[in-house]
Coordinates of C-alpha atoms in Angstrom, one line a residue:
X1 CA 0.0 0.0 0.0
X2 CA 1.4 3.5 -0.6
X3 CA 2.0 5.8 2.0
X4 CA 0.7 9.4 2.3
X5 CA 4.5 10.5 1.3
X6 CA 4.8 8.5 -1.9
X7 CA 1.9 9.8 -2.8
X8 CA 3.0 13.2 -2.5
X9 CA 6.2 12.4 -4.3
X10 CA 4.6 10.8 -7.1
X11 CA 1.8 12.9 -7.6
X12 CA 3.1 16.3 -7.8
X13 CA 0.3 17.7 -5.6
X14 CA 0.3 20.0 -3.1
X15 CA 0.8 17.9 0.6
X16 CA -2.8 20.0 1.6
X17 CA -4.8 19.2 -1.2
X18 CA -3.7 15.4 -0.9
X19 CA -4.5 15.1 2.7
X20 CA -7.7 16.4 1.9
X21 CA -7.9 14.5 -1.0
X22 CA -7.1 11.0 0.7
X23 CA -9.3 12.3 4.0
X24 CA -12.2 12.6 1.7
X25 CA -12.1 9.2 0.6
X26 CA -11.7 7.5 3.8
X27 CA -14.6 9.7 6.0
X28 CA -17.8 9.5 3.1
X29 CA -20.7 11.2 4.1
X30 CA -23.8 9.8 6.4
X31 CA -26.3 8.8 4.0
X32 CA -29.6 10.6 4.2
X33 CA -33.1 8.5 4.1
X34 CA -31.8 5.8 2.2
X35 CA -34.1 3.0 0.5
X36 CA -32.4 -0.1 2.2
X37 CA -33.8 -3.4 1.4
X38 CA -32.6 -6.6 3.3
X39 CA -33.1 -9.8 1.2
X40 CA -32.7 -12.8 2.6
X41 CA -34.6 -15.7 5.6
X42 CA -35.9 -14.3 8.6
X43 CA -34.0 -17.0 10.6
X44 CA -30.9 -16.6 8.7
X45 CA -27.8 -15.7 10.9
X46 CA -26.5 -12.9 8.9
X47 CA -30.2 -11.4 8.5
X48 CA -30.5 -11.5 12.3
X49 CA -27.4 -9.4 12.7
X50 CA -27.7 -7.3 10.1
X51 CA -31.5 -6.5 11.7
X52 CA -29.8 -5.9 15.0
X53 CA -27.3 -3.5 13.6
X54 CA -29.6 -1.6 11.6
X55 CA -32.3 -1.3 14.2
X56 CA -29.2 0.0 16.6
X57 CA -28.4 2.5 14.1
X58 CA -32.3 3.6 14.3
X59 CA -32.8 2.8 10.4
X60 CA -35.5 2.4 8.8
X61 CA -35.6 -0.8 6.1
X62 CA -37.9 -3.5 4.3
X63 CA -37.2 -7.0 4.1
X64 CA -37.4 -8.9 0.9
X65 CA -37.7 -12.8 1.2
X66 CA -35.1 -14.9 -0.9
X67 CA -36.5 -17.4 -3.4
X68 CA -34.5 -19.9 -3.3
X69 CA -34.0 -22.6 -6.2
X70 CA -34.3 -25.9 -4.7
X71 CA -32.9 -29.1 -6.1
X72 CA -34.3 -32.3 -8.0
X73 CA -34.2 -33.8 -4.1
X74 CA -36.4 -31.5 -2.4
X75 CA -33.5 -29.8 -0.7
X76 CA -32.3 -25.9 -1.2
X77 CA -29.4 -25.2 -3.7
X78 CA -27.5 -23.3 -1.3
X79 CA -24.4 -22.3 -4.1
X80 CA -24.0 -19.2 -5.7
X81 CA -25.0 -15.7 -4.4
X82 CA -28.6 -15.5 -5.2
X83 CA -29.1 -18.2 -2.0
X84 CA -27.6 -15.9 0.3
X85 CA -28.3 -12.7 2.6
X86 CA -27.6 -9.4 1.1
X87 CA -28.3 -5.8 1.7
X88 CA -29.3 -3.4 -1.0
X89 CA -28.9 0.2 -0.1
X90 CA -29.8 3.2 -3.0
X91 CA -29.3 0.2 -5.5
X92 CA -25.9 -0.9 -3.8
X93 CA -25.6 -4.6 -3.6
X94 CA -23.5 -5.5 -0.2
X95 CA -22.7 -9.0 0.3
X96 CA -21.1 -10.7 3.3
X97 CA -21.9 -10.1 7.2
X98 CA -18.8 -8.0 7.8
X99 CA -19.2 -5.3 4.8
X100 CA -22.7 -5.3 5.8
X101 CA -21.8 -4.2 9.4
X102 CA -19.1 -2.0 7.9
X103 CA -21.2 -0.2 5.5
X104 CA -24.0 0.1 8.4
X105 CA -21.8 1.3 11.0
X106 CA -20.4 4.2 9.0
X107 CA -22.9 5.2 6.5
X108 CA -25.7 5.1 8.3
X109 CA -26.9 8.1 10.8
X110 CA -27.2 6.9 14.7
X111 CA -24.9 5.8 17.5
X112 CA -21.4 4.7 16.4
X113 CA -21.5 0.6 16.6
X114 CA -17.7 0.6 17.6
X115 CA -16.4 1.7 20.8
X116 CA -14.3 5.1 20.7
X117 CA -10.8 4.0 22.0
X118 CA -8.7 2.1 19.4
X119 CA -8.2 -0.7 22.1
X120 CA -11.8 -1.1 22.8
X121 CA -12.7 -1.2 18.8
X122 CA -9.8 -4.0 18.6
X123 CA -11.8 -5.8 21.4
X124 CA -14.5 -5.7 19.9
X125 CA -13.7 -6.4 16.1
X126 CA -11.7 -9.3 17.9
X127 CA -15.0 -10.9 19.2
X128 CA -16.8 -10.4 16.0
X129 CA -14.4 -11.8 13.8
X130 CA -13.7 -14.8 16.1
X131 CA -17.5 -15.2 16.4
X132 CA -18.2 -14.7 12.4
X133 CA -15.1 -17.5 11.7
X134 CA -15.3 -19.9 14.6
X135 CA -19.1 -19.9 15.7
X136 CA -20.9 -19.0 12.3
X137 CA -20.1 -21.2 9.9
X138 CA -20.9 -24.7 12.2
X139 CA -24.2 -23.3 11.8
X140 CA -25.1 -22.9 8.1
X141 CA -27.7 -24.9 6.7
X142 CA -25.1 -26.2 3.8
X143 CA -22.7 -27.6 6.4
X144 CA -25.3 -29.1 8.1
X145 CA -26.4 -30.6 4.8
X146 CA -22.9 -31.6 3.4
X147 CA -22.2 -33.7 7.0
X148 CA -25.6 -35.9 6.1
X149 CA -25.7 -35.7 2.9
X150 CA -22.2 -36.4 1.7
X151 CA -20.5 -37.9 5.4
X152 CA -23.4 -39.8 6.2
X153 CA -23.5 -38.8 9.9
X154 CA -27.1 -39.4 11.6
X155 CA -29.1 -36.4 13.1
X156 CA -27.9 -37.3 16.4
X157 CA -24.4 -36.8 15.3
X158 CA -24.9 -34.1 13.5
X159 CA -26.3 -32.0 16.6
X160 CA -23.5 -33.2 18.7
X161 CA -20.8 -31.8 16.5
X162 CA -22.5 -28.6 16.4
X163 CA -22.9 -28.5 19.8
X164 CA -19.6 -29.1 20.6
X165 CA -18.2 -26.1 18.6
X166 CA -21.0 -24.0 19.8
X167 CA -20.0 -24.7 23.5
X168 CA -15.9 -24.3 22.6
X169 CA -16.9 -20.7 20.9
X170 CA -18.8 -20.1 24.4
X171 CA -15.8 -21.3 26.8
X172 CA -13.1 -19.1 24.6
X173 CA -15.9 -15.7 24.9
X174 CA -16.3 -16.4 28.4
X175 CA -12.5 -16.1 28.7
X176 CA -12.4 -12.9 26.9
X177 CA -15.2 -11.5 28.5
X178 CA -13.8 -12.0 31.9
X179 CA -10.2 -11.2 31.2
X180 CA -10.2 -7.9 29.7
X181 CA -7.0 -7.3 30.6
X182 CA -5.0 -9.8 28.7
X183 CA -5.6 -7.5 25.8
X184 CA -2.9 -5.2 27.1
X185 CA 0.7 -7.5 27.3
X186 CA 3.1 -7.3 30.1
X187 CA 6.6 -5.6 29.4
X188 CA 9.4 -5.0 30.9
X189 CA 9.0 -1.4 30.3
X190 CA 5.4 -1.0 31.1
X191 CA 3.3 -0.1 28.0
X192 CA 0.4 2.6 27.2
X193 CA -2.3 0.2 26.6
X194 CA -5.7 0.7 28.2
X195 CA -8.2 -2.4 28.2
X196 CA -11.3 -2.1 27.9
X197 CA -13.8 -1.5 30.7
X198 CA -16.6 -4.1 31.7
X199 CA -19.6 -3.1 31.9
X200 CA -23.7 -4.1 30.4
X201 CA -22.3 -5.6 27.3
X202 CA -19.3 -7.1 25.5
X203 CA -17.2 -3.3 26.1
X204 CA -18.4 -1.3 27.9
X205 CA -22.0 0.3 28.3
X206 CA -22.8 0.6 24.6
X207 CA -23.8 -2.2 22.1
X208 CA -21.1 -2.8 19.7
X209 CA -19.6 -4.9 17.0
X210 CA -18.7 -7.8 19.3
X211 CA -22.3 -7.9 20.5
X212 CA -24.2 -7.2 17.3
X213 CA -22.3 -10.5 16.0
X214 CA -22.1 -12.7 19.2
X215 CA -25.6 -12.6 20.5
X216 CA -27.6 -13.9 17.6
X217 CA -25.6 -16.6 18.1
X218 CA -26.7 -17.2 22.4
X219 CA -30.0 -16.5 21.6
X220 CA -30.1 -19.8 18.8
X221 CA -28.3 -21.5 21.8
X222 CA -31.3 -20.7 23.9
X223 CA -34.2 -20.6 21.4
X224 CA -33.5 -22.8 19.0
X225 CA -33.0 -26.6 18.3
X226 CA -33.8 -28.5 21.9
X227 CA -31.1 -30.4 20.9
X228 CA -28.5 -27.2 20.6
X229 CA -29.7 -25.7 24.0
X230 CA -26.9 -24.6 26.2
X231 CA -26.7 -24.0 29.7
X232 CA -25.8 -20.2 29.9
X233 CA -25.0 -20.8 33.9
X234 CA -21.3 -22.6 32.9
X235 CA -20.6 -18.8 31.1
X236 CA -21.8 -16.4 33.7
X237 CA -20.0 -13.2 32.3
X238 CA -21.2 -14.3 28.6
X239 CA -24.9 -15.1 30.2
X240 CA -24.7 -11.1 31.8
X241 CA -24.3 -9.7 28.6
X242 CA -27.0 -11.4 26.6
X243 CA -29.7 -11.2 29.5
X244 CA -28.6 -6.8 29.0
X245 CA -29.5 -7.1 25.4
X246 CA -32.3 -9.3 25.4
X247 CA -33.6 -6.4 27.1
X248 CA -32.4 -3.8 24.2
X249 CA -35.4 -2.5 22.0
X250 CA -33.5 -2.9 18.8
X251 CA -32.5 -6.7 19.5
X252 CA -35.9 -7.5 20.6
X253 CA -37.4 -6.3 16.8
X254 CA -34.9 -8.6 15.3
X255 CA -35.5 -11.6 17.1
X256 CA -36.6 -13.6 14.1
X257 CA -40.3 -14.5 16.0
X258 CA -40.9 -10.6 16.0
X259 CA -39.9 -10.2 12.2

């Protein structure tokens, strides 16, 4: 990537008029009233989210349902991107839960979605990502369909591997959660990190990123598939945080029951 002084040395412009060139670029303005259109399954994770950030943000938007193209077997053809979530906005197509978020969190007018300290938004982005690779994805309904389908593993089996990875994504929150210390490493010299403080929700008293993404996810563990619940008590800092936004207006609309 070039740096803001090549750039100045191969552009031949002014160092002002670059800064405010490249400034521009990087801080777009808030959207006013935009048409945004979610398409996708009420009960789909990334819908869920996606409702929860948008809500947070105070936006106003329509849901489209997705019509997916099912196969000669009765089953949903769950390739290509027509059978997955996406959010139009003014006739931009945004796929993928963390552009979505992106796009929300800093086009859209309301409450910032990511904590104001840089070591609080690493916190949080940490969560989120660890949540959107490691929790997710044991989830999908194609995964689910390629371990019958294609491994051959019963029903039973099936729910006890996705339990499993849903109770090792809890154990490794709940460490985070109540450690939010080890963010900041001990050196010799002392350093100027400052973790973040507990408080209602993942950091701090705000909704964020970490919570927009990891909450969906508790609330399947608690509403969904008998066979998937989990026992919140073995995760008491994680179990804190989700009873605090159960309780928040714009999670409650996008509980999939309330869609």
């Amino acid at each position: 990537m070039l740096s803001f002084s090549s750039l100045r040395q191969h552009s031949g412009v002014s160092p002002v008029l670059l800064r405010n060139f490249c400034r521009a670029i990087s801080t777009a303005p808030l959207l006013k009233n935009p048409k945004i259109i979610l398409h996708g399954f009420p009960n789909s994770g990334t819908c869920f989210l996606t409702r929860f950030a948008l809500h947070a943000k105070g936006a106003k938007f329509e849901e489209q349902p997705l019509n997916v193209r099912m196969k000669p077997d009765g089953t949903p053809d769950t390739t290509g991107p027509s059978s997955k979530p996406w959010l139009e906005v003014d006739g931009l197509r945004i796929d993928m839960p963390g552009a979505i978020f992106n796009f929300v969190n800093e086009r859209l007018e309301g409450p910032a979605l990511l904590p104001a300290s840089a070591e609080g938004r690493a916190r949080s982005r940490t969560l989120a990502s660890f949540c959107l690779g490691n929790m997710m994805p044991f989830q999908y309904w194609r995964v689910v369909s390629f371990l019958k389908a294609d491994m051959g593993l019963s029903d039973a089996q099936v729910q006890k591997w996705r339990r499993h990875w849903l109770e090792d994504g809890f154990e490794q929150v709940e460490d985070w959660l109540k450690n939010p210390e080890a963010l900041c490493l001990s050196l010799p010299g002392g350093n100027s990190c400052a973790a973040p403080e507990p408080g209602r929700f993942c950091i701090g008293d705000s909704v964020s990123m970490a919570d927009i993404f990891l909450m969906p996810q508790v609330y399947w563990s608690q509403k969904g598939d008998a066979a998937l619940r989990v026992d919140l008590s073995k995760y008491p800092h994680l179990k804190k945080v989700y009873e605090n936004t159960a309780k928040e207006e714009a999670f409650v609309k996008s509980c999939p029951e309330n869609i």
